[in-house]
Coordinates of C-alpha atoms in Angstrom, one line a residue:
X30 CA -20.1 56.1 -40.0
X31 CA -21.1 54.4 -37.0
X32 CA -22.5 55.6 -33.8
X33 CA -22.5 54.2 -30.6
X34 CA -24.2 55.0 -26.7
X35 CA -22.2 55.9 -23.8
X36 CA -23.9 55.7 -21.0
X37 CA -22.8 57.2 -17.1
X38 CA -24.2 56.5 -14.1
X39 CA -24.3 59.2 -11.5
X40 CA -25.0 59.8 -7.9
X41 CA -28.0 61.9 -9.1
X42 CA -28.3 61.4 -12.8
X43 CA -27.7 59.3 -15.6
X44 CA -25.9 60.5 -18.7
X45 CA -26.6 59.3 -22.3
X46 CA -24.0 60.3 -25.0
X47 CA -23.7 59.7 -28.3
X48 CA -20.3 59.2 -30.2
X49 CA -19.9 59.6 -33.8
X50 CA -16.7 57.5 -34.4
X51 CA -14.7 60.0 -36.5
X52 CA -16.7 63.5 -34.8
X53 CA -16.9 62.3 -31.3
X54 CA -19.6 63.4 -29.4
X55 CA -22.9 64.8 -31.5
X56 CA -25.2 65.1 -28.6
X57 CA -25.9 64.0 -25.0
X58 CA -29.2 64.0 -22.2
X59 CA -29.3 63.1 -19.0
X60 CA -32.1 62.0 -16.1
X61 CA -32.3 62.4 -12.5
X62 CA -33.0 59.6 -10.2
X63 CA -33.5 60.0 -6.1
X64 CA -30.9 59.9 -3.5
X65 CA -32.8 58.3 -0.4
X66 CA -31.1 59.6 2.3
X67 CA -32.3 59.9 6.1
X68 CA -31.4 63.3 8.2
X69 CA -31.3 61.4 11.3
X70 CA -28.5 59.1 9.8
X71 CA -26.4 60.7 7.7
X72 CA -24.2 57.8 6.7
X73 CA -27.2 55.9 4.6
X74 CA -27.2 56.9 1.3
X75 CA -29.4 54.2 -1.2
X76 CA -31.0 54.3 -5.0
X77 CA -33.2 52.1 -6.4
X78 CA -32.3 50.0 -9.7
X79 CA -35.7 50.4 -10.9
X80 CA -35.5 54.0 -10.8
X81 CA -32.7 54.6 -12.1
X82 CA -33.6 52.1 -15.2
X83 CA -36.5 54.3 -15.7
X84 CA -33.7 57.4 -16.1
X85 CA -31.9 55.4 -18.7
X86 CA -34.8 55.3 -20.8
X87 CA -35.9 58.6 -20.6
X88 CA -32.0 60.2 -21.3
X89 CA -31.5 57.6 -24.0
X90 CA -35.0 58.5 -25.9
X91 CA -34.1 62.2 -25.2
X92 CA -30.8 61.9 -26.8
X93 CA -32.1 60.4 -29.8
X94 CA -35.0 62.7 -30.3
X95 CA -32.5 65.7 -29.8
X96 CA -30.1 64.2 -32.2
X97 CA -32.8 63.5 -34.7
X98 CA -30.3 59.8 -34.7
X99 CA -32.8 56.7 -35.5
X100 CA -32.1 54.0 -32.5
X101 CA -31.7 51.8 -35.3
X102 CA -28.3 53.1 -35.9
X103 CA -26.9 53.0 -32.6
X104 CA -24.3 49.8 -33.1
X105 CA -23.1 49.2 -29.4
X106 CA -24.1 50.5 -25.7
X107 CA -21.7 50.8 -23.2
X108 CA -22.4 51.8 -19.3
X109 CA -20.6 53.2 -16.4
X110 CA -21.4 53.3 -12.7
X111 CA -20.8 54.9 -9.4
X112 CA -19.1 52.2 -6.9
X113 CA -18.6 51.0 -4.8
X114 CA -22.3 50.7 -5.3
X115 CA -23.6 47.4 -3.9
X116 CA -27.1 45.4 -4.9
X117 CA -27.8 41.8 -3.0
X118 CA -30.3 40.1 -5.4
X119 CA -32.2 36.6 -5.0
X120 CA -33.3 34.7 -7.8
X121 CA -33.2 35.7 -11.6
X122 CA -31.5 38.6 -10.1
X123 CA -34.0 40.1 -8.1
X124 CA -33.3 43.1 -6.2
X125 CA -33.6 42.3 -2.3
X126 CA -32.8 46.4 -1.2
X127 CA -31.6 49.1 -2.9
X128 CA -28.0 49.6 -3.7
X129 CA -25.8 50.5 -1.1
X130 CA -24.8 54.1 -3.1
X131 CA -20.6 54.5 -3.3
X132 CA -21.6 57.4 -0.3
X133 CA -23.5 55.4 2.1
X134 CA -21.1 55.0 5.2
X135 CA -22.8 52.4 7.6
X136 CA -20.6 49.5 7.4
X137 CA -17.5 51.4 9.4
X138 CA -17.2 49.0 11.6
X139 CA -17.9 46.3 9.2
X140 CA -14.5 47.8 7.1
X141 CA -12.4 48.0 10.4
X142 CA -13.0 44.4 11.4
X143 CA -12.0 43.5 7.6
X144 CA -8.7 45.7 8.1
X145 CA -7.9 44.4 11.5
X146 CA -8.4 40.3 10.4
X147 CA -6.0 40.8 7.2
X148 CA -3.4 42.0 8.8
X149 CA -3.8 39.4 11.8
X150 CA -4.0 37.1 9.3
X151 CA -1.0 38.2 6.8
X152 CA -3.4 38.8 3.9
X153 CA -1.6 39.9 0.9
X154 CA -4.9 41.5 -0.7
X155 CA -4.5 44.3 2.2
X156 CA -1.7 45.7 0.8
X157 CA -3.1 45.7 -2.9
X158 CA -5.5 48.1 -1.9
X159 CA -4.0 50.7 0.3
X160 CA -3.1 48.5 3.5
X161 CA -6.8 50.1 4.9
X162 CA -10.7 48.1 3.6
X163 CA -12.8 50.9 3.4
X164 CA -16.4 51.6 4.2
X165 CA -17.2 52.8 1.2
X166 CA -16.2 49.1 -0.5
X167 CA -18.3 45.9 -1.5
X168 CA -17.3 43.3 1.2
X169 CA -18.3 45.9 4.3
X170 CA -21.5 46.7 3.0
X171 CA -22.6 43.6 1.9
X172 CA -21.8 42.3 5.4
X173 CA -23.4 45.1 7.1
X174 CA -26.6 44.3 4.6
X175 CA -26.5 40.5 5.9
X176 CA -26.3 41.5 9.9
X177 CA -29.2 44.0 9.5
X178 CA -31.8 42.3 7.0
X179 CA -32.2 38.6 8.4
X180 CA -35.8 38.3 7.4
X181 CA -34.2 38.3 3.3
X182 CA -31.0 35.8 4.1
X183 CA -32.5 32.8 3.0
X184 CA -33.0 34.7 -0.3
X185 CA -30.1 36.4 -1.1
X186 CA -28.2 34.4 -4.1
X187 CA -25.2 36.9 -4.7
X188 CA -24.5 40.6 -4.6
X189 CA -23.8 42.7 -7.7
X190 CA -21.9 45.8 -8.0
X191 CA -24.0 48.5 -10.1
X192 CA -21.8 48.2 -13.1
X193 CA -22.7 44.4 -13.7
X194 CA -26.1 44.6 -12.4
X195 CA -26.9 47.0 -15.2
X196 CA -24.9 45.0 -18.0
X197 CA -26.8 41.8 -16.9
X198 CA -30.0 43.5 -16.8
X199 CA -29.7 45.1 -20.2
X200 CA -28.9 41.8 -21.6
X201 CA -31.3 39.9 -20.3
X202 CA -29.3 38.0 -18.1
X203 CA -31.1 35.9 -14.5
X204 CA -28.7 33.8 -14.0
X205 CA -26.0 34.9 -11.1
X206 CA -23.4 32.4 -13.2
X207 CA -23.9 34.0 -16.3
X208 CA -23.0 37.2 -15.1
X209 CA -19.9 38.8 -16.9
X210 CA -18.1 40.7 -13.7
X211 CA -16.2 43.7 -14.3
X212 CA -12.3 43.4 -13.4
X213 CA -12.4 47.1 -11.9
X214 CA -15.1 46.7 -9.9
X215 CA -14.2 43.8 -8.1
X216 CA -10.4 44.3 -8.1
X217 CA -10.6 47.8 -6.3
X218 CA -13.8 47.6 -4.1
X219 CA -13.8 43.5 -3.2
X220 CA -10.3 42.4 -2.7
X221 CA -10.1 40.6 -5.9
X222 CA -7.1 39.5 -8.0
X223 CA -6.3 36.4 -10.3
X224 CA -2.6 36.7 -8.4
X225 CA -4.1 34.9 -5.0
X226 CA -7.1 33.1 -7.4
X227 CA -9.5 35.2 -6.9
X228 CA -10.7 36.1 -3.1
X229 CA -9.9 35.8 -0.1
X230 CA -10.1 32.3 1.2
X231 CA -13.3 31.1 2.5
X232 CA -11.6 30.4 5.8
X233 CA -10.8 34.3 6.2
X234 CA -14.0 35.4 5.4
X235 CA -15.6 33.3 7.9
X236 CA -13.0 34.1 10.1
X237 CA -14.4 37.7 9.9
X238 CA -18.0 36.7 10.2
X239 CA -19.7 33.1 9.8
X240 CA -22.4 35.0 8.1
X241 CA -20.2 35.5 5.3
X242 CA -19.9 31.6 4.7
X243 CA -20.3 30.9 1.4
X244 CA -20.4 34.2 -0.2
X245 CA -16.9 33.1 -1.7
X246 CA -18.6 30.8 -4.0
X247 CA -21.9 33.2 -4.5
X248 CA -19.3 36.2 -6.0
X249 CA -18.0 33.3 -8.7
X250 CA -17.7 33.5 -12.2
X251 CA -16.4 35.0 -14.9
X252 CA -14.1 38.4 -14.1
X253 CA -13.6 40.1 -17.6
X254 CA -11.6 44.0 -18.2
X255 CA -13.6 46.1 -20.4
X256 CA -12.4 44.9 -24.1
X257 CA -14.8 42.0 -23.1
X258 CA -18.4 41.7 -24.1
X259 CA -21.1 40.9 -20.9
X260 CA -23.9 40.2 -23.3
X261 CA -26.2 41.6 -26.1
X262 CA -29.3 44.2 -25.8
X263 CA -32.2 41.7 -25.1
X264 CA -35.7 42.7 -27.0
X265 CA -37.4 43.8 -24.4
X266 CA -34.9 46.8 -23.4
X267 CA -34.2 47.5 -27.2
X268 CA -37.9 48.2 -27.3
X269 CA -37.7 50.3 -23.7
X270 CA -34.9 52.4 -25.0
X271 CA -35.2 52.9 -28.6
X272 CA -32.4 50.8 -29.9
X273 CA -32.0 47.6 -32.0
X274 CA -31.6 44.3 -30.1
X275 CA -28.7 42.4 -30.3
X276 CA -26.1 45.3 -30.2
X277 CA -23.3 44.4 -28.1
X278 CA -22.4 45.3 -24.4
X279 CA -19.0 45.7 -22.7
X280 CA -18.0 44.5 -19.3
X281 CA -18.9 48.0 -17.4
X282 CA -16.7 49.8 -14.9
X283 CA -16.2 52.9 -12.4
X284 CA -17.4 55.9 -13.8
X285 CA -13.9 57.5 -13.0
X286 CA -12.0 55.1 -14.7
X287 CA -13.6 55.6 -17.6
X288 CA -13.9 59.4 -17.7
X289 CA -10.2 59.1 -17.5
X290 CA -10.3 57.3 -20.8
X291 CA -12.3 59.2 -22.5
X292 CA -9.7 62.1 -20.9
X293 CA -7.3 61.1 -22.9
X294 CA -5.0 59.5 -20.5
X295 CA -1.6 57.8 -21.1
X296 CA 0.7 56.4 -19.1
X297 CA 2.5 59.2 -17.1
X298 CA -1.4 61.1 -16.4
X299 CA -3.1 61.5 -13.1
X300 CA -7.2 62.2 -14.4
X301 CA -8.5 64.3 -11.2
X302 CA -12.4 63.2 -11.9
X303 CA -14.0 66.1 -10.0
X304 CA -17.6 65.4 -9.0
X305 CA -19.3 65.4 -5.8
X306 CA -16.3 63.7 -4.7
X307 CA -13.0 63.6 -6.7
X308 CA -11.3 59.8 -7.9
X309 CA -8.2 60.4 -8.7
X310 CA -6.8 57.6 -11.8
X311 CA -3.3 56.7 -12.8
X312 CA -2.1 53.9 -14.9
X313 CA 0.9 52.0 -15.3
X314 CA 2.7 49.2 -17.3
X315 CA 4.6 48.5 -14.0
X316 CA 3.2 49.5 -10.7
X317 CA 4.4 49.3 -6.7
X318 CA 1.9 49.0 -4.3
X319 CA 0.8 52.6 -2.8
X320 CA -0.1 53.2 0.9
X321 CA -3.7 54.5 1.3
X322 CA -4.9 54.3 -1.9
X323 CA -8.2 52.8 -3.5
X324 CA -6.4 50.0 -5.3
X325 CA -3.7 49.0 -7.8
X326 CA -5.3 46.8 -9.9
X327 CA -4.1 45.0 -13.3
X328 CA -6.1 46.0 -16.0
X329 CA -8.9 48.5 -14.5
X330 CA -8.2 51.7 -16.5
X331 CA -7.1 49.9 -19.4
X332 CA -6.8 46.3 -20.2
X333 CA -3.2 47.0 -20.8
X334 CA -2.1 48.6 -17.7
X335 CA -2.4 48.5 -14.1
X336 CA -4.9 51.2 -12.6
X337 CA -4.1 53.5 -10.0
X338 CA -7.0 54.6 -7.8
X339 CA -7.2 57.1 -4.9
X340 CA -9.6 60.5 -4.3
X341 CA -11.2 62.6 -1.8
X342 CA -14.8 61.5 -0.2
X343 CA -16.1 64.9 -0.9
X344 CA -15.5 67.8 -3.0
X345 CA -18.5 69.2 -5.3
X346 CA -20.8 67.9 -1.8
X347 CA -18.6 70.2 0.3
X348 CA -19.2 73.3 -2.1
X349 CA -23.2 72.4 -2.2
X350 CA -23.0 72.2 1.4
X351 CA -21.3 75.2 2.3
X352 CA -23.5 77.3 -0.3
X353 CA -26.6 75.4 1.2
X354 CA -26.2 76.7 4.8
X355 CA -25.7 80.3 3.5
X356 CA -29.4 79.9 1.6
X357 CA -27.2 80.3 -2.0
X358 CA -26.5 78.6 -4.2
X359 CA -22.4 77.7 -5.7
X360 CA -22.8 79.3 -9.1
X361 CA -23.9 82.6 -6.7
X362 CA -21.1 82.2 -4.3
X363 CA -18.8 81.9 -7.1
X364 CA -19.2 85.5 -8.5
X365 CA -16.1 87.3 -8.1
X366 CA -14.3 84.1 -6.5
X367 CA -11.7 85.1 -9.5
X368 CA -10.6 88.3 -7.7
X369 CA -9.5 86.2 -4.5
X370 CA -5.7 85.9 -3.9
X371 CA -3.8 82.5 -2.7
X372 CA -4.4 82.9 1.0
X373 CA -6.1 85.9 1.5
X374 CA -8.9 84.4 3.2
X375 CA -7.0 83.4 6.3
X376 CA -8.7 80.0 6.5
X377 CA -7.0 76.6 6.4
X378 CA -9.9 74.4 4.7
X379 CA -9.6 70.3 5.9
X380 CA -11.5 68.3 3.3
X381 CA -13.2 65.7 5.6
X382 CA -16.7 66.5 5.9
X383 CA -17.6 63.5 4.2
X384 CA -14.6 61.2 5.9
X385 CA -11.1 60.8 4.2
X386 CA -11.0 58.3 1.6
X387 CA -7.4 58.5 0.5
X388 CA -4.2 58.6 2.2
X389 CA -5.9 58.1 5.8
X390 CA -9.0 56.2 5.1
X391 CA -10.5 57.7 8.0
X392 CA -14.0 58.0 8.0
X393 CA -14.4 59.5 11.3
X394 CA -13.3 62.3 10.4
X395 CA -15.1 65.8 10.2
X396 CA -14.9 69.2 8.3
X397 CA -12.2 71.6 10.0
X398 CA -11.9 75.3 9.0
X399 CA -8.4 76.8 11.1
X400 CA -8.5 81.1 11.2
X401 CA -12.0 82.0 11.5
X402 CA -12.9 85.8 12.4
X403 CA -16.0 87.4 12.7
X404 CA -16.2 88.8 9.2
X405 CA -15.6 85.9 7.1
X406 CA -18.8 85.0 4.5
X407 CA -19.5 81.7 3.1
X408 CA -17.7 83.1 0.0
X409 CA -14.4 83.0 1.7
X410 CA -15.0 79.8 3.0
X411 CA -16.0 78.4 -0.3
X412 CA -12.9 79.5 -1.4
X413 CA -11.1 78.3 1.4
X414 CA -12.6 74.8 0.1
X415 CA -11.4 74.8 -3.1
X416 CA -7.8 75.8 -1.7
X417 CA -8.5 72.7 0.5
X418 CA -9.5 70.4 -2.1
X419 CA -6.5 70.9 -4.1
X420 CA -4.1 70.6 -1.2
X421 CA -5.8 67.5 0.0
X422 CA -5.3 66.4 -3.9
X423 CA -1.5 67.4 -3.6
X424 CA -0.7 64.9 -0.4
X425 CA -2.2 62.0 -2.4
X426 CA -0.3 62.8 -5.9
X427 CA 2.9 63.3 -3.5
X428 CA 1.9 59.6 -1.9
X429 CA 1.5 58.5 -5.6
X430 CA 4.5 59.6 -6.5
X431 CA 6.7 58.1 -3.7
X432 CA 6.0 54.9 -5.0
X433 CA 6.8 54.9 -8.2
X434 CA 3.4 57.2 -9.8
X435 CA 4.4 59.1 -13.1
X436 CA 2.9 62.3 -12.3
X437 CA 4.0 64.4 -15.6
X438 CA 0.3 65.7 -16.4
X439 CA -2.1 66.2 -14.2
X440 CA -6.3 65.9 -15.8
X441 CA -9.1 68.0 -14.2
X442 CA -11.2 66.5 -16.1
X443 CA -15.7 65.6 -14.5
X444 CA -18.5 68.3 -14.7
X445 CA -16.9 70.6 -11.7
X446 CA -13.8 71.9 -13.7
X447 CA -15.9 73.0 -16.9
X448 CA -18.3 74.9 -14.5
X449 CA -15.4 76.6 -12.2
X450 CA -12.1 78.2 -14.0
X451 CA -11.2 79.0 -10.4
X452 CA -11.0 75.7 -9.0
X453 CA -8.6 74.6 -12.4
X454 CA -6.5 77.7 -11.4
X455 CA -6.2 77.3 -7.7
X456 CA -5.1 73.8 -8.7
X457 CA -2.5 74.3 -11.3
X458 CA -1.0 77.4 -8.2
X459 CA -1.1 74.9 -5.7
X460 CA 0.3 71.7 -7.5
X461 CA 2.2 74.7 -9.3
X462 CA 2.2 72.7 -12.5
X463 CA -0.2 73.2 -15.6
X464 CA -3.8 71.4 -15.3
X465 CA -5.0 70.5 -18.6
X466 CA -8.7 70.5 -18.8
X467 CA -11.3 69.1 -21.7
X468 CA -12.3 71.4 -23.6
X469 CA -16.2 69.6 -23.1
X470 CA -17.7 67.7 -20.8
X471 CA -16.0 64.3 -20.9
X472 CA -18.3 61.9 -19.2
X473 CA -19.8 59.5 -20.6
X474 CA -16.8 59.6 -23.7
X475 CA -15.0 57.0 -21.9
X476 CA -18.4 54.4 -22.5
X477 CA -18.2 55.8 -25.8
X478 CA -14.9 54.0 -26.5
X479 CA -15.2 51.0 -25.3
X480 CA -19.3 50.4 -27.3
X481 CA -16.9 51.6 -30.3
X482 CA -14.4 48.5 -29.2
X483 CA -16.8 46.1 -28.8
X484 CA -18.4 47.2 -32.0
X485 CA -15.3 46.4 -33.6
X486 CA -14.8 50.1 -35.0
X487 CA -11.7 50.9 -33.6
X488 CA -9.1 47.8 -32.6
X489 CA -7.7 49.5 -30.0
X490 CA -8.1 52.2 -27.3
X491 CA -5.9 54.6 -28.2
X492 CA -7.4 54.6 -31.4
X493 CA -10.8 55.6 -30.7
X494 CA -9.4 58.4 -28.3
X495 CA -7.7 59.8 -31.1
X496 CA -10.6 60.2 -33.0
X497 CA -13.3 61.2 -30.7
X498 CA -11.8 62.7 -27.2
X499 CA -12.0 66.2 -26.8
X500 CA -8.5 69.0 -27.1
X501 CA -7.2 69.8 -23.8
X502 CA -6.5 73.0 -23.0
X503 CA -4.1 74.4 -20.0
X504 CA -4.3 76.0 -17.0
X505 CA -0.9 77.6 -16.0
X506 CA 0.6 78.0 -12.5
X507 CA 0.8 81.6 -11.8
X508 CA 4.4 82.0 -9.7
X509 CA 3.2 83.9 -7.3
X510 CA 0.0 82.4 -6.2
X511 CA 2.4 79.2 -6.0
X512 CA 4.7 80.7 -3.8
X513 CA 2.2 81.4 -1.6
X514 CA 0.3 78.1 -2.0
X515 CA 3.8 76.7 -1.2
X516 CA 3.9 78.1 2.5
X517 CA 0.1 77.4 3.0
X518 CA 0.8 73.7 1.6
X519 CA 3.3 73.0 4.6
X520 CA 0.8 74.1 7.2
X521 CA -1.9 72.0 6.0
X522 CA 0.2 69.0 6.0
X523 CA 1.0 69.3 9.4
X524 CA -2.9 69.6 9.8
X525 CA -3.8 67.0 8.3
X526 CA -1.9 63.8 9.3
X527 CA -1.8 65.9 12.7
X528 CA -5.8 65.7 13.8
X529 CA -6.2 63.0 10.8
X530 CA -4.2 60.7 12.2
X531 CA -5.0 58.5 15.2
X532 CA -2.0 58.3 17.7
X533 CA 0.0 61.3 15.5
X534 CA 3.3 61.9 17.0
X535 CA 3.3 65.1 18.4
X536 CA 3.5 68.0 17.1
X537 CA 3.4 71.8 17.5
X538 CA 0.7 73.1 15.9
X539 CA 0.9 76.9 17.8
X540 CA 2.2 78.5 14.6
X541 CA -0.6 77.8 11.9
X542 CA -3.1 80.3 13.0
X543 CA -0.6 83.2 13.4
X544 CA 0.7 82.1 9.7
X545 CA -2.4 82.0 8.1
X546 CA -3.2 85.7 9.6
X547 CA 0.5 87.1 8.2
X548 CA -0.4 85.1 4.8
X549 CA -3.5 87.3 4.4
X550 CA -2.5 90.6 5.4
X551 CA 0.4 90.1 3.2
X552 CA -2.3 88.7 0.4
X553 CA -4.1 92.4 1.1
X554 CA -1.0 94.0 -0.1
X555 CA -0.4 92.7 -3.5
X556 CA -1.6 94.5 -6.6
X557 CA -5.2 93.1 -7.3
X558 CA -4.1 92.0 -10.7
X559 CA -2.4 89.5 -8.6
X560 CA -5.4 86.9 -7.6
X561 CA -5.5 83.5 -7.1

């Protein structure tokens, strides 16, 4: 039966699976790339294409050498990518710089003047994606790339986001019109949508900056969802990787989108994608538009539906972080994290050490930790994180869900929840509804499907998640934990759009620390068979 390669770009790694189309996943290998990143700024965050091209071919020969699978066999590739994750490139698609990585944060002020001009100028795209541009999107950086790199102007041609660079590259495509764009990319991170045409007007981008004049016209061509084909694997890459030439190519797209396909997700799901960060995906027939989210966006999860994006800027950094100052390491902090109770740290966690990506799109904001003492450890605050996480998840599946978000099942799906059975149960308390949770590692399943779809194996998407996604299994609530959670919840929403919000009303905050002490001592009192 046939086989195909998922492939799944990450902020440190790349991830080759491959998918039997009636066993699902018969083996997988991955290769690390490096994160430049400069202590003196910590808002620049870059890869290089080259390097991570390299990791593709080493994790793809690895997987094929583990699997004992001749490259011969492999009928379709399929890739996704981090993103908003940026590239300018000249001529036959040149890189100029390195990509600007989904985590590099320079261009704030590049995203506020973006945010400030739409709503001056009435611009309907605003509202399609959140009401807020954010920093962390295509438009910003590449306008932040332009004002800082005026030596390579005159050679910039277009920019690319990392999905469709790597398509185009694989295929052998130089031409920036030949390029097959990806739909999700561009609808959630560049203010794109066939309902206004396309993009913004040229007269609002200008408007913004004159540098951006005629980058309207440099971003055109063909914008494709992921049942499309962006080209064929030229010779020269089949011979790098291992695999036969000609095999066909999807239209790429976010790495959380997908993972939420090859999750399993219907209509009715929201796929937490937890990570170094956490994406949160829903998908609709019919969809409202949702305050402070990352996009709603026809066709982005699947060609079908409209796609639901929203998520936290940090999570899996935050534990690494945390365990990093304390000379440890997570796994190590972890041990015994099972026999904590809801609350019993005392600590209210705020989730913004890396900036708020969704419902406040803040990215001034900073790491806050309410109730310290003098004999709290990094474990307690670790777990304290985790707590935080979740509640910060919470407030956006509440936002979802005020507009008109199906929230029946709720997905951890990403590499943190198989690694950490705490964070899945601290989740399921604190949402106090079951998580369901692969029973593998599901990245890289989702670019599994759609090489099966453009390999015409399966005809549609629900199809090929029948036969190759992994069982879920589920995480319940524990009633007491969640009646705890339930009190803690109310206090961190008060925190939250209190010091997260610019101009917040007023309110008293004098009661949260005294809380959070009576929550513990009452946490010290339960039976220890009562944790989490």
């Amino acid at each position: 039966m046939p086989l195909v390669a998922g492939v799944d770009f990450g902020t440190l790694s790349v991830r080759v699976t491959l998918v039997h189309s009636q066993k699902g996943p018969i083996g997988t290998a991955s290769a690390e790339y490096p994160l430049h990143r400069r202590r003196e700024d910590p808002d620049f965050a870059t890869q290089s294409h080259q390097d991570q091209m390299q990791a593709l071919v080493r994790a793809t020969r690895a997987v094929l050498e583990a699997t004992g699978v001749a490259g011969e066999g492999i009928v379709a590739i399929a890739l996704d990518t981090t993103g908003s994750s940026v590239i300018p490139v000249g001529e036959n698609l040149e890189p100029l710089d390195d990509y600007y990585l989904w985590c590099d944060h320079r261009a704030k002020s590049e995203a506020e003047e973006i945010t400030t001009r739409a709503h001056a100028a009435g611009l309907e795209a605003i509202d399609w994606c959140g009401g807020i541009y954010s920093h962390e999107w295509g438009f910003a950086k590449l306008l932040h790339w332009l004002r800082h790199n005026p030596d390579k102007r005159s050679r910039f041609v277009t920019a690319l986001e990392h999905c469709d660079m790597v398509a185009a590259t694989l295929a052998g495509v130089i031409a920036a019109s030949d390029v097959k764009r990806s739909v999700c990319a561009m609808g959630h991170k560049w203010l794109w949508n066939p309902r206004w045409r396309g993009f913004p007007s040229e007269e609002f981008l200008v408007s913004i900056d004159p540098l951006l004049a005629g980058v309207r016209a440099k971003l055109d061509g063909q914008y494709l969802t992921s049942n499309s084909i962006a080209g064929h694997l030229s010779a020269h890459w089949a011979k790098e990787l291992g695999l036969h030439a000609g095999i066909p190519i999807p239209v790429g797209a976010f790495d959380a989108h997908w993972d939420a396909i090859g999750s399993h997700i219907r209509e009715g799901d929201v796929v937490n994608v937890v990570g170094t960060s956490t994406c949160i995906i829903a998908m609709a027939k019919e969809a409202e538009l949702v305050p402070g989210v990352c996009g709603v966006v026809p066709g982005s999860v699947h060609p079908e539906y409209t796609g639901i994006e929203a998520g936290l800027s940090a999570t899996g950094d935050i534990f690494e972080a945390i365990a990093r100052r304390a000379g440890s390491t997570v796994a190590e902090l972890s041990r015994g994290l099972e026999n904590y109770r809801a609350g019993q740290t005392g600590l209210l966690r705020l989730s913004w050490d890396n900036g708020d990506r969704t419902v406040l799109v803040n990215p001034e904001l900073g790491g806050v930790t309410l109730g310290w003492n003098l004999l709290h450890t990094a474990q307690d605050e670790l777990f304290a994180a985790i707590e935080g996480t979740a509640f910060h998840t919470r407030i956006i599946l509440e936002r979802m869900a005020e507009h008109g978000v199906r929230v029946d099942r709720v997905i951890n799906a990403g590499g943190i929840p198989q690694k950490n059975e705490v964070l899945n149960q601290v989740y399921a308390n604190v949402l106090n509804k079951p998580v369901l949770v692969p029973s593998g590692v599901p990245t890289s399943i989702g670019s599994g499907i759609f090489a099966l779809l453009a390999a015409d194996v399966y005809p549609t998407i629900e199809a090929a998640q029948e036969a190759v996604c992994l069982p879920l299994r589920t995480v319940e609530p524990d009633a007491a934990a969640a009646a705890v959670y339930e009190r803690l919840y109310r206090l961190y929403r008060d925190a939250y759009f209190a010091f997260g919000t610019r101009n917040a009303a007023p309110i008293a905050l004098g009661g949260i620390l005294p809380a959070l002490r009576s929550i513990a001592a009452e946490a010290s009192r339960l039976p220890s068979s009562e944790s989490l």
